[in-house]
Tab-separated table of C-alpha atoms in Angstrom:
chain	number	residue	atom	x	y	z
A	1	MET	CA	75.922	92.718	145.945
A	2	GLU	CA	78.669	90.341	145.092
A	3	LEU	CA	77.894	87.029	142.425
A	4	ASN	CA	79.856	85.258	145.217
A	5	TRP	CA	76.579	85.829	147.271
A	6	LEU	CA	74.385	84.269	144.705
A	7	GLU	CA	76.428	81.233	144.579
A	8	ASP	CA	76.586	80.727	148.104
A	9	PHE	CA	72.890	81.025	148.454
A	10	LEU	CA	72.530	78.512	145.837
A	11	ALA	CA	74.835	76.027	147.542
A	12	LEU	CA	72.931	76.760	150.356
A	13	ALA	CA	69.698	75.930	148.433
A	14	GLU	CA	70.790	72.793	147.811
A	15	CYS	CA	72.434	71.608	150.754
A	16	GLY	CA	69.923	72.621	153.336
A	17	ASN	CA	72.945	72.535	155.319
A	18	PHE	CA	75.654	75.448	156.365
A	19	SER	CA	78.911	72.999	156.873
A	20	ARG	CA	78.296	71.197	153.592
A	21	ALA	CA	77.360	74.240	151.825
A	22	ALA	CA	80.766	75.774	152.884
A	23	GLN	CA	82.393	72.702	152.071
A	24	ARG	CA	81.331	73.038	148.547
A	25	ARG	CA	82.263	76.674	148.313
A	26	ASN	CA	85.642	76.207	149.659
A	27	LEU	CA	85.059	78.651	152.673
A	28	THR	CA	85.075	78.120	156.286
A	29	GLN	CA	81.607	78.109	158.187
A	30	PRO	CA	81.893	81.429	159.752
A	31	ALA	CA	83.150	83.271	156.414
A	32	PHE	CA	80.390	81.511	154.544
A	33	SER	CA	77.460	82.617	157.247
A	34	ARG	CA	79.128	86.043	157.179
A	35	ARG	CA	78.455	86.125	153.426
A	36	ILE	CA	74.593	84.574	153.445
A	37	ARG	CA	73.688	87.198	156.354
A	38	ALA	CA	74.986	90.049	154.050
A	39	LEU	CA	73.041	88.946	150.931
A	40	GLU	CA	70.140	88.639	153.542
A	41	ASP	CA	71.087	92.157	154.397
A	42	TRP	CA	70.616	93.502	150.841
A	43	THR	CA	67.766	91.580	150.253
A	44	GLY	CA	66.423	93.448	153.414
A	45	THR	CA	64.515	89.705	154.596
A	46	PRO	CA	65.543	86.585	155.819
A	47	LEU	CA	65.957	83.510	153.426
A	48	PHE	CA	66.897	81.150	154.937
A	49	ASP	CA	64.683	79.282	158.273
A	50	ARG	CA	67.333	78.305	160.238
A	51	SER	CA	65.041	77.029	162.802
A	52	THR	CA	64.435	73.629	160.757
A	53	GLN	CA	67.008	70.811	160.077
A	54	PRO	CA	67.529	70.985	157.188
A	55	VAL	CA	67.938	74.461	156.315
A	56	GLY	CA	64.481	75.342	154.771
A	57	LEU	CA	64.048	78.553	152.411
A	58	THR	CA	61.731	81.328	153.425
A	59	GLU	CA	59.306	82.450	151.267
A	60	ALA	CA	60.764	85.106	150.574
A	61	GLY	CA	63.906	82.756	149.735
A	62	ARG	CA	61.868	80.536	147.448
A	63	ARG	CA	60.328	83.707	145.574
A	64	PHE	CA	64.300	84.468	145.080
A	65	ARG	CA	65.665	81.397	144.274
A	66	PRO	CA	64.345	81.378	140.087
A	67	PHE	CA	66.025	84.588	140.474
A	68	ALA	CA	69.332	83.636	141.430
A	69	ASP	CA	69.584	81.026	139.399
A	70	GLU	CA	68.967	82.790	136.583
A	71	THR	CA	71.139	85.636	136.855
A	72	VAL	CA	74.230	83.631	137.821
A	73	ARG	CA	73.629	81.742	135.110
A	74	ARG	CA	73.522	84.672	132.313
A	75	LEU	CA	76.063	86.131	133.921
A	76	LEU	CA	78.915	83.904	133.858
A	77	GLN	CA	77.436	82.515	130.418
A	78	GLY	CA	77.864	86.372	129.555
A	79	ARG	CA	81.107	85.856	130.422
A	80	GLU	CA	82.066	83.029	128.188
A	81	GLU	CA	80.504	84.831	125.291
A	82	ALA	CA	82.770	87.603	125.815
A	83	ARG	CA	85.941	85.893	126.310
A	84	LEU	CA	84.570	83.952	123.112
A	85	ALA	CA	84.065	87.376	121.404
A	86	GLY	CA	87.381	88.279	122.301
A	87	GLY	CA	88.885	85.465	120.526
A	88	ALA	CA	89.619	82.878	123.516
A	89	ALA	CA	88.776	79.245	123.219
A	90	ALA	CA	86.313	80.215	120.324
A	91	THR	CA	86.380	76.089	119.161
A	92	ALA	CA	86.870	74.707	121.995
A	93	LEU	CA	83.449	72.106	123.197
A	94	ARG	CA	83.163	72.038	126.935
A	95	PHE	CA	80.798	69.405	128.640
A	96	ALA	CA	79.731	67.672	131.809
A	97	ALA	CA	79.068	64.684	131.800
A	98	THR	CA	78.131	61.522	134.487
A	99	HIS	CA	80.642	59.619	135.520
A	100	ALA	CA	79.778	56.030	134.365
A	101	LEU	CA	79.087	57.606	130.838
A	102	SER	CA	82.469	59.382	130.521
A	103	LEU	CA	83.730	56.063	131.034
A	104	THR	CA	81.839	54.207	128.912
A	105	PHE	CA	79.276	56.153	126.219
A	106	PHE	CA	81.112	59.431	125.656
A	107	PRO	CA	84.682	58.050	124.182
A	108	THR	CA	83.161	55.846	121.781
A	109	TRP	CA	80.164	58.609	121.167
A	110	LEU	CA	82.574	61.658	120.505
A	111	SER	CA	84.866	59.193	118.319
A	112	ARG	CA	81.649	58.342	115.927
A	113	LEU	CA	81.167	62.703	115.372
A	114	GLU	CA	84.457	63.027	115.097
A	115	GLY	CA	84.093	60.778	112.185
A	116	GLN	CA	81.578	62.910	110.311
A	117	ALA	CA	83.284	66.726	111.040
A	118	ARG	CA	86.224	68.294	112.579
A	119	LEU	CA	85.609	68.923	116.054
A	120	GLY	CA	87.978	71.450	118.252
A	121	ALA	CA	89.492	70.927	121.301
A	122	ILE	CA	87.184	69.267	124.048
A	123	HIS	CA	87.296	69.487	127.492
A	124	LEU	CA	85.175	67.171	129.722
A	125	LEU	CA	84.135	67.620	133.626
A	126	SER	CA	83.135	64.019	135.197
A	127	ASP	CA	80.822	64.174	138.372
A	128	SER	CA	78.117	62.992	139.518
A	129	MET	CA	74.875	64.333	137.936
A	130	GLN	CA	73.825	66.789	141.018
A	131	ALA	CA	77.051	68.705	140.037
A	132	CYS	CA	76.692	68.395	136.157
A	133	GLU	CA	73.425	70.484	136.405
A	134	GLN	CA	75.143	72.868	139.026
A	135	VAL	CA	77.839	73.387	136.491
A	136	MET	CA	75.204	73.618	133.582
A	137	THR	CA	73.136	76.380	135.683
A	138	GLN	CA	76.259	77.916	135.754
A	139	GLY	CA	77.244	78.093	132.754
A	140	GLN	CA	80.463	76.300	133.105
A	141	ALA	CA	79.426	74.189	130.062
A	142	GLN	CA	77.890	73.865	126.851
A	143	PHE	CA	76.417	70.427	127.300
A	144	LEU	CA	75.252	67.677	129.806
A	145	LEU	CA	75.731	64.269	128.827
A	146	CYS	CA	73.548	62.226	131.250
A	147	HIS	CA	71.262	59.301	131.326
A	148	ALA	CA	67.737	60.250	131.829
A	149	HIS	CA	64.412	58.604	132.366
A	150	ALA	CA	60.573	60.650	132.334
A	151	ALA	CA	59.842	59.351	136.206
A	152	ALA	CA	62.961	61.589	137.277
A	153	PRO	CA	62.969	64.192	134.920
A	154	SER	CA	66.482	66.234	134.796
A	155	ARG	CA	66.626	69.284	137.812
A	156	LEU	CA	67.394	71.823	134.638
A	157	GLU	CA	64.041	73.958	133.856
A	158	ALA	CA	62.607	73.468	130.427
A	159	GLY	CA	62.412	76.865	130.040
A	160	ALA	CA	66.197	77.291	130.137
A	161	PHE	CA	67.544	73.824	128.860
A	162	ARG	CA	66.547	71.683	125.734
A	163	SER	CA	68.043	68.057	125.264
A	164	ALA	CA	67.766	65.323	122.803
A	165	ALA	CA	68.505	61.654	123.151
A	166	VAL	CA	71.598	60.498	121.416
A	167	GLY	CA	71.727	56.459	122.532
A	168	SER	CA	70.101	54.018	125.037
A	169	ASP	CA	70.911	51.755	128.139
A	170	ARG	CA	69.424	49.827	130.979
A	171	LEU	CA	70.035	49.581	134.458
A	172	VAL	CA	70.125	45.941	135.013
A	173	PRO	CA	69.970	44.385	138.514
A	174	VAL	CA	73.047	42.319	139.289
A	175	CYS	CA	75.320	40.792	141.901
A	176	ALA	CA	77.294	38.245	142.181
A	177	PRO	CA	76.726	34.133	141.336
A	178	ASP	CA	76.246	31.946	143.650
A	179	GLU	CA	78.416	28.759	144.604
A	180	SER	CA	77.267	27.289	141.380
A	181	GLY	CA	78.362	29.915	139.819
A	182	ARG	CA	75.188	30.350	137.578
A	183	ALA	CA	72.649	31.459	139.673
A	184	PRO	CA	71.935	34.867	141.657
A	185	ARG	CA	73.230	35.130	144.967
A	186	HIS	CA	70.957	37.431	146.088
A	187	PRO	CA	67.706	36.591	144.009
A	188	LEU	CA	64.691	39.564	143.773
A	189	VAL	CA	61.469	37.845	144.768
A	190	GLY	CA	59.103	40.529	145.507
A	191	GLY	CA	57.387	40.356	148.849
A	192	GLY	CA	60.454	38.064	150.477
A	193	ALA	CA	63.005	38.954	152.711
A	194	ALA	CA	64.871	41.859	152.464
A	195	LEU	CA	67.800	41.904	149.920
A	196	PRO	CA	71.372	43.743	150.327
A	197	HIS	CA	71.399	46.803	148.335
A	198	LEU	CA	74.089	49.038	146.850
A	199	ALA	CA	72.228	52.000	146.545
A	200	TYR	CA	73.261	55.348	144.109
A	201	SER	CA	73.690	58.373	146.654
A	202	PRO	CA	70.942	61.293	146.185
A	203	GLU	CA	73.413	63.233	144.307
A	204	SER	CA	73.697	60.361	141.574
A	205	GLY	CA	71.166	60.553	138.554
A	206	MET	CA	70.832	56.952	138.657
A	207	GLY	CA	69.464	57.163	141.710
A	208	ARG	CA	66.850	59.299	141.198
A	209	ILE	CA	65.633	57.015	138.092
A	210	VAL	CA	65.972	53.400	140.538
A	211	THR	CA	63.797	55.098	143.015
A	212	ALA	CA	61.274	57.014	140.444
A	213	ALA	CA	61.132	53.472	138.801
A	214	ARG	CA	60.474	51.437	141.467
A	215	GLY	CA	57.014	51.539	141.284
A	216	GLY	CA	57.151	49.937	137.659
A	217	PHE	CA	58.947	47.062	139.524
A	218	PRO	CA	57.049	43.188	138.495
A	219	ALA	CA	55.959	43.010	142.305
A	220	PRO	CA	56.903	45.234	145.605
A	221	LEU	CA	60.453	44.507	146.573
A	222	ALA	CA	62.108	45.019	150.062
A	223	LEU	CA	65.483	46.217	150.256
A	224	ASP	CA	68.294	46.762	152.844
A	225	THR	CA	70.517	49.509	151.811
A	226	VAL	CA	74.200	48.041	152.958
A	227	PHE	CA	76.433	50.733	150.907
A	228	THR	CA	75.861	54.006	149.398
A	229	SER	CA	77.721	55.807	146.621
A	230	HIS	CA	77.071	58.126	143.463
A	231	LEU	CA	79.582	56.242	141.707
A	232	ALA	CA	78.202	53.193	139.364
A	233	ALA	CA	81.816	51.892	139.140
A	234	VAL	CA	82.346	51.491	142.922
A	235	LEU	CA	78.547	49.389	143.293
A	236	ARG	CA	79.918	47.349	140.581
A	237	THR	CA	83.362	46.511	142.496
A	238	LEU	CA	81.204	45.649	145.664
A	239	ALA	CA	78.475	43.292	143.749
A	240	ARG	CA	81.113	41.330	142.355
A	241	ASP	CA	82.691	41.020	146.085
A	242	GLY	CA	78.818	39.773	146.882
A	243	ARG	CA	77.898	42.337	149.112
A	244	GLY	CA	74.373	43.034	147.371
A	245	VAL	CA	72.340	43.981	144.461
A	246	ALA	CA	72.874	47.055	142.165
A	247	TRP	CA	71.171	48.302	139.206
A	248	LEU	CA	73.863	48.971	137.099
A	249	PRO	CA	73.944	50.430	132.947
A	250	ASP	CA	74.114	47.691	130.666
A	251	SER	CA	76.924	49.613	128.991
A	252	LEU	CA	79.468	49.194	132.045
A	253	ILE	CA	78.686	45.722	133.178
A	254	GLY	CA	78.996	44.132	129.684
A	255	GLU	CA	82.006	42.247	130.526
A	256	ASP	CA	81.487	41.688	134.005
A	257	LEU	CA	78.125	39.477	132.768
A	258	ALA	CA	79.999	37.760	129.677
A	259	GLN	CA	82.655	36.853	131.872
A	260	GLY	CA	80.319	35.501	134.822
A	261	ARG	CA	81.311	37.719	137.595
A	262	LEU	CA	78.300	39.145	137.840
A	263	VAL	CA	74.906	38.025	136.655
A	264	ARG	CA	71.228	39.034	136.601
A	265	ALA	CA	69.284	39.150	139.890
A	266	GLY	CA	65.848	38.771	138.044
A	267	GLY	CA	64.577	38.901	134.445
A	268	THR	CA	63.716	42.010	132.183
A	269	GLY	CA	60.687	43.028	134.069
A	270	TRP	CA	63.071	44.171	137.049
A	271	GLU	CA	65.524	46.196	134.585
A	272	ILE	CA	65.234	50.009	133.618
A	273	PRO	CA	65.520	51.344	130.445
A	274	VAL	CA	66.819	54.566	130.278
A	275	GLU	CA	67.402	56.928	127.445
A	276	VAL	CA	71.168	58.984	127.103
A	277	ARG	CA	70.197	62.465	126.788
A	278	LEU	CA	72.202	65.438	125.744
A	279	TYR	CA	71.362	69.012	127.224
A	280	ARG	CA	72.404	72.045	126.182
A	281	PRO	CA	71.217	75.966	126.974
A	282	ARG	CA	68.155	77.279	125.312
A	283	ALA	CA	70.485	81.047	124.300
A	284	ARG	CA	71.931	80.551	121.253
A	285	GLN	CA	76.167	80.049	121.737
A	286	SER	CA	79.285	79.406	120.180
A	287	PRO	CA	79.181	78.711	116.232
A	288	ALA	CA	81.325	75.868	117.425
A	289	ALA	CA	78.467	74.518	119.822
A	290	GLU	CA	75.925	75.409	117.632
A	291	ALA	CA	77.572	73.148	114.512
A	292	PHE	CA	78.230	70.281	117.106
A	293	TRP	CA	74.462	70.444	118.387
A	294	ALA	CA	73.428	70.210	114.895
A	295	LEU	CA	75.792	67.410	114.260
A	296	ALA	CA	74.606	65.580	117.116
A	297	ALA	CA	71.280	65.719	116.701
A	298	GLU	CA	71.611	64.605	112.899
A	299	GLN	CA	73.365	61.436	114.088
A	300	ALA	CA	70.862	60.900	117.295
A	301	PRO	CA	68.817	57.214	116.733
A	302	GLN	CA	65.514	58.204	114.979
A	303	ASP	CA	63.163	58.845	118.503
A	304	GLY	CA	65.634	61.050	119.942
A	305	ARG	CA	63.135	63.701	119.904
A	306	ASP	CA	64.292	67.114	120.914
A	307	ARG	CA	62.812	67.950	124.113
A	308	GLU	CA	61.770	71.284	123.485
């Protein structure tokens, strides 16, 4: 049995499609399928139901998945700890962060912490929430920085990870102004005609939050998705071009609002308050990572409770 087989299994379980999973693993589809079959031969039972679309896990596959997750994460974490014990990158800090926070929150937050203590080398991977969660479960990063909302919990298992709120933000519905330059071109009106929606794709954490929080809006809202991306910066550009309404982080659009390139599409009841949350594995990490966690938790807002 090879570690690659487990990583292939998790990729297919996540994607539900052989072609997309093979692309993610940088394999041809025939080679990827052979490795999935080899894992099933090793376990002695089918792990995937190939008769459905998307491809689903069998009962055996569902039972096997937590063990595969944990095995991959522990092996990769063990490798990193072995490297640290050997003196390789002992003081380096490895972060995964969603795209929007990489552009806005991360630099100023890190600078503020560096003013309190000397930090080692910083390695930052910026990607979608889904990709960042995968990086964390595979032990390739020590910390994950992301937007968070109680209605849309992270897919990181509480038993293996802990987190603390280190900041706050808001997802604000915005669009281009109308001809007057002041009113929204696409105002939010509950029960009205469907509005063009610039939506986040499924791998986006903010997309999960917007979907989960819609039940708390002031009124039912009809939205017609006209464009999808996991990048908030792309949705911001399209919103400025008048293509529709997007829920964008306030930290990303402050200048656009000030300059009138974007306007709020509705009142504060349509906004979604979110936390900026820092995740880490529950298992003990390198001395440098543990020192950083203690510093970040100490500098967090008073209500930034640590989620055990």
